[in-house]
PDB file of C-alpha atoms and ligand atoms in Angstrom:
ATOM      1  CA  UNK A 236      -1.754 -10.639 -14.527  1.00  0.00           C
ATOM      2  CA  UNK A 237       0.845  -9.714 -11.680  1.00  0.00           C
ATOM      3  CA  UNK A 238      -0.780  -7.863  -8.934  1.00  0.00           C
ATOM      4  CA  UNK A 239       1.269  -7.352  -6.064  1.00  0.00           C
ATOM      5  CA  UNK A 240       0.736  -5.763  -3.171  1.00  0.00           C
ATOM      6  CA  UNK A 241       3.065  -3.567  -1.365  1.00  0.00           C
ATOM      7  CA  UNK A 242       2.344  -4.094   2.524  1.00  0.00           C
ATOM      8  CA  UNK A 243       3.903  -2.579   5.752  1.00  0.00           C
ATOM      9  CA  UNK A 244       3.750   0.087   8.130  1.00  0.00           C
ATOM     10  CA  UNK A 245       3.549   4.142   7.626  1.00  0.00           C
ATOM     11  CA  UNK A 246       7.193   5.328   6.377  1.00  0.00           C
ATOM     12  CA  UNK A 247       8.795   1.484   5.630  1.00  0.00           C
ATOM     13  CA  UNK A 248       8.894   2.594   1.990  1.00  0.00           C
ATOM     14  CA  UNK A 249       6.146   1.206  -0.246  1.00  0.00           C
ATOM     15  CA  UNK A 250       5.607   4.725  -2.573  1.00  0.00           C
ATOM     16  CA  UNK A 251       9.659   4.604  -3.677  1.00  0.00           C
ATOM     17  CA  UNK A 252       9.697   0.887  -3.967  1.00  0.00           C
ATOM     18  CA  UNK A 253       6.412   0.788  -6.003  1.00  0.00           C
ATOM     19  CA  UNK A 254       8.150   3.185  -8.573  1.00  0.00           C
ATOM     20  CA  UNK A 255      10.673   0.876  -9.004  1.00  0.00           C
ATOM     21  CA  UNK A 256       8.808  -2.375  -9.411  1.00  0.00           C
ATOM     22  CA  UNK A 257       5.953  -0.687 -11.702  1.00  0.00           C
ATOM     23  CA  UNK A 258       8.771   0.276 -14.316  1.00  0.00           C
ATOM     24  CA  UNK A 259      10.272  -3.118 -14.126  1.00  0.00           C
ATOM     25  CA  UNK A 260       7.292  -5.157 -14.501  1.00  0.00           C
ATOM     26  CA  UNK A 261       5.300  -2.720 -16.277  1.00  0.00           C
ATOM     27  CA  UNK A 262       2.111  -2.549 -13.803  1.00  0.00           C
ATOM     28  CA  UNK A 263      -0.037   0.147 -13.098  1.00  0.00           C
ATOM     29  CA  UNK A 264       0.639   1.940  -9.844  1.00  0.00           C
ATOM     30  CA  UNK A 265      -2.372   2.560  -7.225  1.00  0.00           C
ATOM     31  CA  UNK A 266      -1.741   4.266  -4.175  1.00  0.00           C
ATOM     32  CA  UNK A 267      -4.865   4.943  -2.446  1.00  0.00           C
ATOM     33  CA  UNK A 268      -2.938   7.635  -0.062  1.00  0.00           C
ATOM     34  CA  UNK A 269      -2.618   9.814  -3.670  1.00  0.00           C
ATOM     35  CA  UNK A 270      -5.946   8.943  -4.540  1.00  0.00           C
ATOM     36  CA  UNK A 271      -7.028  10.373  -1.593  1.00  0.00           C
ATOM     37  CA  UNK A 272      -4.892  13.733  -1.758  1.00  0.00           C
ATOM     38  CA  UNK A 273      -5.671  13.869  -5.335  1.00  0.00           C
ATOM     39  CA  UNK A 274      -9.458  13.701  -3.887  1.00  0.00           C
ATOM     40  CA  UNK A 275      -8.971  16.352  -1.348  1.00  0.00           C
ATOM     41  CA  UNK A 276      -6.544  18.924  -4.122  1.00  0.00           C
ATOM     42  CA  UNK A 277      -9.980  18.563  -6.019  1.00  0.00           C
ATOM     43  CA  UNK A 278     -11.874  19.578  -3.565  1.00  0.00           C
ATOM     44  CA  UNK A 279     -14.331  16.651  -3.929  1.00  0.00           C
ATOM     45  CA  UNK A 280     -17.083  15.209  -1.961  1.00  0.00           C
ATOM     46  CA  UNK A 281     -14.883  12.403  -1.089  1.00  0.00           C
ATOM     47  CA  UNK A 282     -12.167  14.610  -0.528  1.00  0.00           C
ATOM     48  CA  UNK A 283     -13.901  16.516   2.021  1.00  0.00           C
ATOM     49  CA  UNK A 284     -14.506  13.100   4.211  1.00  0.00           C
ATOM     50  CA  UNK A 285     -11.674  11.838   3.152  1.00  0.00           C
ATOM     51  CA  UNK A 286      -9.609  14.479   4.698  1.00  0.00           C
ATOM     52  CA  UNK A 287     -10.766  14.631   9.061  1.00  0.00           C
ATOM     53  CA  UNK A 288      -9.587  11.103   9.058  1.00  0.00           C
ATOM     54  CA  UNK A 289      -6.412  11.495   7.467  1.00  0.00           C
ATOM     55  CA  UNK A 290      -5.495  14.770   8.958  1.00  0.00           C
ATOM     56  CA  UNK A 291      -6.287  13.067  12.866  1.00  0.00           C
ATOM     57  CA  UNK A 292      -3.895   9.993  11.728  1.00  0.00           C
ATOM     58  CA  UNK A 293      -6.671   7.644  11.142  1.00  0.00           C
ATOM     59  CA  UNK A 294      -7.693   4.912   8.111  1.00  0.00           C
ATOM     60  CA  UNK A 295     -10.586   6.300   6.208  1.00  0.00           C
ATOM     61  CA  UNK A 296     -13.634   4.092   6.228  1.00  0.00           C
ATOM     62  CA  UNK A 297     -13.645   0.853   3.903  1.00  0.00           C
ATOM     63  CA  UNK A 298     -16.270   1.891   1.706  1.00  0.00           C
ATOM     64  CA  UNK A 299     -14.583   5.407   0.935  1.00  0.00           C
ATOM     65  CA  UNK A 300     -11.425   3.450  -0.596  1.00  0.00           C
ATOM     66  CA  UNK A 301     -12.586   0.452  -1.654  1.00  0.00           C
ATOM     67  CA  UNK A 302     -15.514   2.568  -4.147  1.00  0.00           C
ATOM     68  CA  UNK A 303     -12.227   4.226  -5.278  1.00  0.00           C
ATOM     69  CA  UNK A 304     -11.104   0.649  -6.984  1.00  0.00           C
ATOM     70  CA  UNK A 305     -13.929  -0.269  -8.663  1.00  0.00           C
ATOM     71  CA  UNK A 306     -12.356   0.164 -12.096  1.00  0.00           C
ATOM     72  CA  UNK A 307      -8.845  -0.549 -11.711  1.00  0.00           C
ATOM     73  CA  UNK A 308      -8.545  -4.340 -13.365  1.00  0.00           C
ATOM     74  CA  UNK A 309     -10.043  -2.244 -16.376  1.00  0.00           C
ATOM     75  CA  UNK A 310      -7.854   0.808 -16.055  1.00  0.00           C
ATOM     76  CA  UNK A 311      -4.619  -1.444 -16.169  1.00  0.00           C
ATOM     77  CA  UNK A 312      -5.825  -3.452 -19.307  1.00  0.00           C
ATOM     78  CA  UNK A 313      -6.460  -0.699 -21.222  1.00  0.00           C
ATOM     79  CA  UNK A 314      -3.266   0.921 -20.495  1.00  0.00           C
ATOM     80  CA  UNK A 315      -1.601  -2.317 -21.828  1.00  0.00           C
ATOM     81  CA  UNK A 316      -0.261  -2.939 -18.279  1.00  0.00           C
ATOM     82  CA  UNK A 317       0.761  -7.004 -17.006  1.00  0.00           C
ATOM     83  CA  UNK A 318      -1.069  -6.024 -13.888  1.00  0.00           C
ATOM     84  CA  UNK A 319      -1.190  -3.448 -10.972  1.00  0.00           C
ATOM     85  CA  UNK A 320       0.976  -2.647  -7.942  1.00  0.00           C
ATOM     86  CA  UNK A 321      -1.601  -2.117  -4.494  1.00  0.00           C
ATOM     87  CA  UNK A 322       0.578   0.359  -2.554  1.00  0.00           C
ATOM     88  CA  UNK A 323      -1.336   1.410   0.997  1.00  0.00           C
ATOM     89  CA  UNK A 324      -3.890  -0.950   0.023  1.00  0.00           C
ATOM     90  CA  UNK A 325      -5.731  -3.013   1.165  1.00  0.00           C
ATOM     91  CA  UNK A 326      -4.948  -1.676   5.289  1.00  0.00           C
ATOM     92  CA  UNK A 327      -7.649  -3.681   7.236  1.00  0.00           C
ATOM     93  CA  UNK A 328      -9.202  -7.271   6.262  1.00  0.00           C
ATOM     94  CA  UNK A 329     -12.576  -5.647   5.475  1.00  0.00           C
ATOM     95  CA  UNK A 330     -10.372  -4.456   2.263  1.00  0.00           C
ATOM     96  CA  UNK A 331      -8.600  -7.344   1.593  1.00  0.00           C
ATOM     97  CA  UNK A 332     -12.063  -9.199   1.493  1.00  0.00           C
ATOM     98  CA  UNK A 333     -13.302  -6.612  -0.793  1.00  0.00           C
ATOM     99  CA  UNK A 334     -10.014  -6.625  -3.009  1.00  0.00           C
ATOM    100  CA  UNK A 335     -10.226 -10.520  -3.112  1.00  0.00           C
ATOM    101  CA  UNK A 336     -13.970 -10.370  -4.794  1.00  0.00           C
ATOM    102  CA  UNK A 337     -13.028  -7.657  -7.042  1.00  0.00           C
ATOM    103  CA  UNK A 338     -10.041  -9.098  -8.787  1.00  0.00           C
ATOM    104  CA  UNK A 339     -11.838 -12.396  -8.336  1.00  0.00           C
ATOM    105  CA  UNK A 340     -14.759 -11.122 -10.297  1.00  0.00           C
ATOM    106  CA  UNK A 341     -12.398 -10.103 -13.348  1.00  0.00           C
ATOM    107  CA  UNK A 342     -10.206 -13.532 -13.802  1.00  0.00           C
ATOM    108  CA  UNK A 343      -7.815 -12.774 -11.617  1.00  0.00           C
ATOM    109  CA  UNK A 344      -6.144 -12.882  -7.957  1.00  0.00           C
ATOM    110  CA  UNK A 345      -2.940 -11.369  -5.958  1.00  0.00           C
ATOM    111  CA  UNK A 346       0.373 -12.621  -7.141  1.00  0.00           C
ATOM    112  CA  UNK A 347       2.222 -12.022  -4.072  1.00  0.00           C
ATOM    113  CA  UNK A 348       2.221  -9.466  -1.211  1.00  0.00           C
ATOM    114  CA  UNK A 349       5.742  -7.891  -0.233  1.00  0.00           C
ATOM    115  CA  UNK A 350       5.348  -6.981   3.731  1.00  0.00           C
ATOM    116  CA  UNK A 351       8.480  -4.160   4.542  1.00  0.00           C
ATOM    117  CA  UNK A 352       9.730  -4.739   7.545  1.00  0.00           C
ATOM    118  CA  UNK A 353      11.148  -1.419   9.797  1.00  0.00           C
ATOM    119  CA  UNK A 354      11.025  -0.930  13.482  1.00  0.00           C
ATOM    120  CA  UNK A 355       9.598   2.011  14.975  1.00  0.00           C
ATOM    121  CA  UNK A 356      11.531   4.282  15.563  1.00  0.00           C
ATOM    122  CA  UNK A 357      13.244   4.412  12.107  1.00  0.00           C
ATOM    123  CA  UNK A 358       9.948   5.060  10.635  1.00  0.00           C
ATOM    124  CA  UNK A 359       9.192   7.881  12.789  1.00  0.00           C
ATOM    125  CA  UNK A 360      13.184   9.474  11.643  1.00  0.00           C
ATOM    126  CA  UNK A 361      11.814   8.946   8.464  1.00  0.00           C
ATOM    127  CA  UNK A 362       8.355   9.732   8.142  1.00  0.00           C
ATOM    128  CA  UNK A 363       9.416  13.541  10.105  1.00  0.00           C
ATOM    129  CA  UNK A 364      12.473  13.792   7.781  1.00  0.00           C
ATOM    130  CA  UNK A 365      10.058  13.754   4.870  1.00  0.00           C
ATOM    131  CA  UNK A 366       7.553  16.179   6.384  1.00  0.00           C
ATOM    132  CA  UNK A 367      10.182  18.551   5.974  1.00  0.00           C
ATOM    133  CA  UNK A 368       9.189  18.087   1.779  1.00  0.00           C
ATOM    134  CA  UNK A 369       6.302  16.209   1.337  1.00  0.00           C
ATOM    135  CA  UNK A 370       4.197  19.156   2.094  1.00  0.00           C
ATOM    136  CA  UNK A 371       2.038  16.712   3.827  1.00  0.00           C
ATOM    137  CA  UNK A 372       0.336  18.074   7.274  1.00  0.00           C
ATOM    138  CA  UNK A 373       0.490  14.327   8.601  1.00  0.00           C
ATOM    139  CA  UNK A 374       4.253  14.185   8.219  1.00  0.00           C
ATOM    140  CA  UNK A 375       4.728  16.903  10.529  1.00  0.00           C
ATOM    141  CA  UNK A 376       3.289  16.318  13.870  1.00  0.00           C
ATOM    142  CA  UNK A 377       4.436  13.533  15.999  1.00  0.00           C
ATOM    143  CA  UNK A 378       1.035  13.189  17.573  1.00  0.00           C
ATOM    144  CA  UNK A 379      -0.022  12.235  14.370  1.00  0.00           C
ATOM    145  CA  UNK A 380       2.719  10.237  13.082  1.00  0.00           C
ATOM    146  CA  UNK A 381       1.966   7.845  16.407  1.00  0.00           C
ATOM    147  CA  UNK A 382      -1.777   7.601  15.871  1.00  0.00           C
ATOM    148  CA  UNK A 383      -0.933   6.291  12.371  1.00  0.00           C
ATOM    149  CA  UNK A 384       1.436   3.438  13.622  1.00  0.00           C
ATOM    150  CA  UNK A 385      -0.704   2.869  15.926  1.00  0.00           C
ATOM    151  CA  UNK A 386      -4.002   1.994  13.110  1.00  0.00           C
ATOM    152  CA  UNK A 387      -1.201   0.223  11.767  1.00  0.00           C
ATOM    153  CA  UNK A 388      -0.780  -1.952  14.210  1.00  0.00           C
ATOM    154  CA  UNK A 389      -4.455  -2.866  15.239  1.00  0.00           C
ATOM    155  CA  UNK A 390      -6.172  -2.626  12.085  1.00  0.00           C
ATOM    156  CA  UNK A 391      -3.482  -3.677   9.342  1.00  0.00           C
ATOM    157  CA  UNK A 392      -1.099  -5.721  10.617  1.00  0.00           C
ATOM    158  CA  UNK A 393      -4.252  -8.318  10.830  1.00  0.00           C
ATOM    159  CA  UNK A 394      -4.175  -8.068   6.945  1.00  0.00           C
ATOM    160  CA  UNK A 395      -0.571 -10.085   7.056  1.00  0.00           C
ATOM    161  CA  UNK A 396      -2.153 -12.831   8.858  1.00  0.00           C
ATOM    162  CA  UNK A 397      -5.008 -12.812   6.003  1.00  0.00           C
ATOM    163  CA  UNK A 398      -2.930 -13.733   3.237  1.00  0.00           C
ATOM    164  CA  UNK A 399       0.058 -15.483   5.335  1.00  0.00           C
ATOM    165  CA  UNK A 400      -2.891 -18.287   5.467  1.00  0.00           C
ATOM    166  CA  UNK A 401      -3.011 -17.891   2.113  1.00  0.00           C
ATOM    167  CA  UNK A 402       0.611 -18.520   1.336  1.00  0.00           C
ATOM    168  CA  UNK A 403       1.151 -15.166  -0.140  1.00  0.00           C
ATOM    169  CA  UNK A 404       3.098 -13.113   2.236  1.00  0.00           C
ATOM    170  CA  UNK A 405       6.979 -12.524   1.929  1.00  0.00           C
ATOM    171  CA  UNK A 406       8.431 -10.494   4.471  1.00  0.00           C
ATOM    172  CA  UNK A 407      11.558  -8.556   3.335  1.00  0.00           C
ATOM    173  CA  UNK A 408      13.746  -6.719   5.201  1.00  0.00           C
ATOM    174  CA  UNK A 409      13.105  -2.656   4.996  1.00  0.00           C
ATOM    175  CA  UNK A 410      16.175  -1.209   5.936  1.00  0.00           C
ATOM    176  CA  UNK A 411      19.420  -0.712   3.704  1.00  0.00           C
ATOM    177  CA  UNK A 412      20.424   0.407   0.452  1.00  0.00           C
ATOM    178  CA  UNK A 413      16.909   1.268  -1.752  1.00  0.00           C
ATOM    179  CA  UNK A 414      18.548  -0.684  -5.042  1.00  0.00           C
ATOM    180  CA  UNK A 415      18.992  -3.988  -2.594  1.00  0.00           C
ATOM    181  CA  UNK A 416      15.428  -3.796  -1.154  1.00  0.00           C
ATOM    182  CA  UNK A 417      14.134  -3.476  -4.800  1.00  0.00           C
ATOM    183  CA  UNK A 418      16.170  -6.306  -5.584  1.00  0.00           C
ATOM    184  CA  UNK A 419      15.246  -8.352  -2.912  1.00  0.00           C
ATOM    185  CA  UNK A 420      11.166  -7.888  -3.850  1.00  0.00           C
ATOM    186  CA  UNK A 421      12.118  -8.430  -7.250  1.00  0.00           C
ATOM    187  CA  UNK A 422      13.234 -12.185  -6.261  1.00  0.00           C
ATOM    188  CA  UNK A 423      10.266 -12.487  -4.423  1.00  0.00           C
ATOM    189  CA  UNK A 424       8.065 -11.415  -7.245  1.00  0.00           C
ATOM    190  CA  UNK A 425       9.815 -13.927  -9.926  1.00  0.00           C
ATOM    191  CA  UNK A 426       9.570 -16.908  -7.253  1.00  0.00           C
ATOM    192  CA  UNK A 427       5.654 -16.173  -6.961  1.00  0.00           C
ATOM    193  CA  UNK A 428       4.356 -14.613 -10.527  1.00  0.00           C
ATOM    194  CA  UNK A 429       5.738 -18.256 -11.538  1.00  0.00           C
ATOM    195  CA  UNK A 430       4.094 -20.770  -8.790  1.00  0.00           C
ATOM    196  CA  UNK A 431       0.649 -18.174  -8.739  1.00  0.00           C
ATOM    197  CA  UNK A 432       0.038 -17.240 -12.363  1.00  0.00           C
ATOM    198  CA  UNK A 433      -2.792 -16.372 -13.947  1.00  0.00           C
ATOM    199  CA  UNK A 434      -1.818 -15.617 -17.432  1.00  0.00           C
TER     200      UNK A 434
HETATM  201  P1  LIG B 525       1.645   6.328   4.638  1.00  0.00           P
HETATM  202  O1  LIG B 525       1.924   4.983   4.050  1.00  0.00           O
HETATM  203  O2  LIG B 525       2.867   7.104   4.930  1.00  0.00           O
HETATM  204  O3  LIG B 525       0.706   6.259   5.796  1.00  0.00           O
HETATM  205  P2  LIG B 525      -0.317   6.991   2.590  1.00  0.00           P
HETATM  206  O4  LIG B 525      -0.196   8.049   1.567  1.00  0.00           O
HETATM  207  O5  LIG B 525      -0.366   5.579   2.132  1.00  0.00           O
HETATM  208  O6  LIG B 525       0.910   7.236   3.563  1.00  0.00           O
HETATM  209  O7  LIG B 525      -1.637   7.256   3.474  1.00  0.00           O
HETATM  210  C1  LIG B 525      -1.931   8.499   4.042  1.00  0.00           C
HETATM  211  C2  LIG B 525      -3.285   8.456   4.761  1.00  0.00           C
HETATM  212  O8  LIG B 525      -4.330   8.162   3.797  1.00  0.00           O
HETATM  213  C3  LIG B 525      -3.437   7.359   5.811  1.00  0.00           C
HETATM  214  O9  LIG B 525      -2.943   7.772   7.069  1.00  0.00           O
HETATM  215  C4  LIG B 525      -4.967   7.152   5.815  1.00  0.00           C
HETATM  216  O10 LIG B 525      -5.630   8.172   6.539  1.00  0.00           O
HETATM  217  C5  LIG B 525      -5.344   7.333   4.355  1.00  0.00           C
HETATM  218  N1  LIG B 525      -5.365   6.049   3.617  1.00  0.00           N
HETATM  219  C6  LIG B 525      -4.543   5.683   2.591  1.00  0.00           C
HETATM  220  N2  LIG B 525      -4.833   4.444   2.153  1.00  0.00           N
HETATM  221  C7  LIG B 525      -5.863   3.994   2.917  1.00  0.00           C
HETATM  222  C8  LIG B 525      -6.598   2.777   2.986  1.00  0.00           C
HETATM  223  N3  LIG B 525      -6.339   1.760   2.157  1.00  0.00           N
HETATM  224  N4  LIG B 525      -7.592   2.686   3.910  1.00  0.00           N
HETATM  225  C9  LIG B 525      -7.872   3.700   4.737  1.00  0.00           C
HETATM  226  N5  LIG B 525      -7.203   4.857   4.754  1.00  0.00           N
HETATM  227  C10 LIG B 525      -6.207   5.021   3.855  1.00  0.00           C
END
């Protein structure tokens, strides 16, 4: 399988770039942020505790998402898929752990994880300037925007340290035209899927 993940910080682009990448390799796209609004628009149990942490800019607890995965190794064979594209996932090291022993358990492992790299202020330009569409209450209010750099930066960026040790992280510059980016992660993603396959 290819499984990539698609790491980096609120904003840096990881929902248009996963669109991209999961026509071109044929993977199955899992974005825990829509799992979690799809949650919430169903007005599930999950949804409901889902929804006080991402409203107030914060991660929802490990054991929410991670019980959202459970079947997604499954999901992506039986849709014929050549593997799945993680995109907001996994944010802290608890997850990673969790996603390790999961894929671990069915054969297989992470190809490669593509880290976007943005600076701040660019992602706050962007994240507002999509509020203005996205419908989405936390794209709106700047308080809120800053609390969720700010999980990003002491709960996830830890994750890139995870699988750097791993030899697994490729950082790739976030900023420019969206067809060079997606060419740029599509390099990345040949140079690993060959030296990291798993059939
Ligand atoms: P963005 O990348 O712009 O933050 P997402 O749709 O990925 O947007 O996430 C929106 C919100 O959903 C996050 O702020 C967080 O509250 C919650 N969320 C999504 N994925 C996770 C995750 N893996 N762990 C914890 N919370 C998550």
């Amino acid at each position: 399988m290819i499984n990539l993940i698609l790491f980096g910080p609120p904003g840096s682009g990881k929902g248009t770039q996963a669109e991209h990448l999961k026509e071109h390799f044929q993977l199955l796209h899992i974005s825990t942020g829509d799992l979690l609004r799809n949650e919430i628009a169903n007005g599930t149990k999950l949804g409901m505790e889902a929804k006080q942490f991402m409203d107030a800019g914060q991660l929802v607890p490990d054991e929410v998402v991670i019980g959202m995965l459970g079947g997604a190794v499954d999901q992506s064979r039986s849709m014929g898929k050549r593997g799945i594209i993680f995109d907001g996932f996994p944010r802290t090291t608890a997850q990673a752990l969790a996603l390790e022993h999961l894929l671990a358990d069915k054969g297989t492992a992470v190809s490669v994880v593509l880290s976007l790299v943005v600076e701040e202020e660019e992602l706050t330009q962007r994240i507002l300037k999509r509020g203005l569409t996205s419908g989405r209450s936390d794209d709106n209010d700047i308080d809120t925007i800053r609390r969720r750099v700010q999980e990003y930066r002491t709960k996830t960026e830890p994750v890139a340290g995870f699988y750097k040790d791993r030899d697994l992280l490729v950082e790739i510059e976030g900023v420019g035209a969206i067809e060079q980016i997606t060419q740029a992660l599509m390099n990345a993603v040949n140079a690993y899927s060959s030296k990291h396959s798993d059939g």
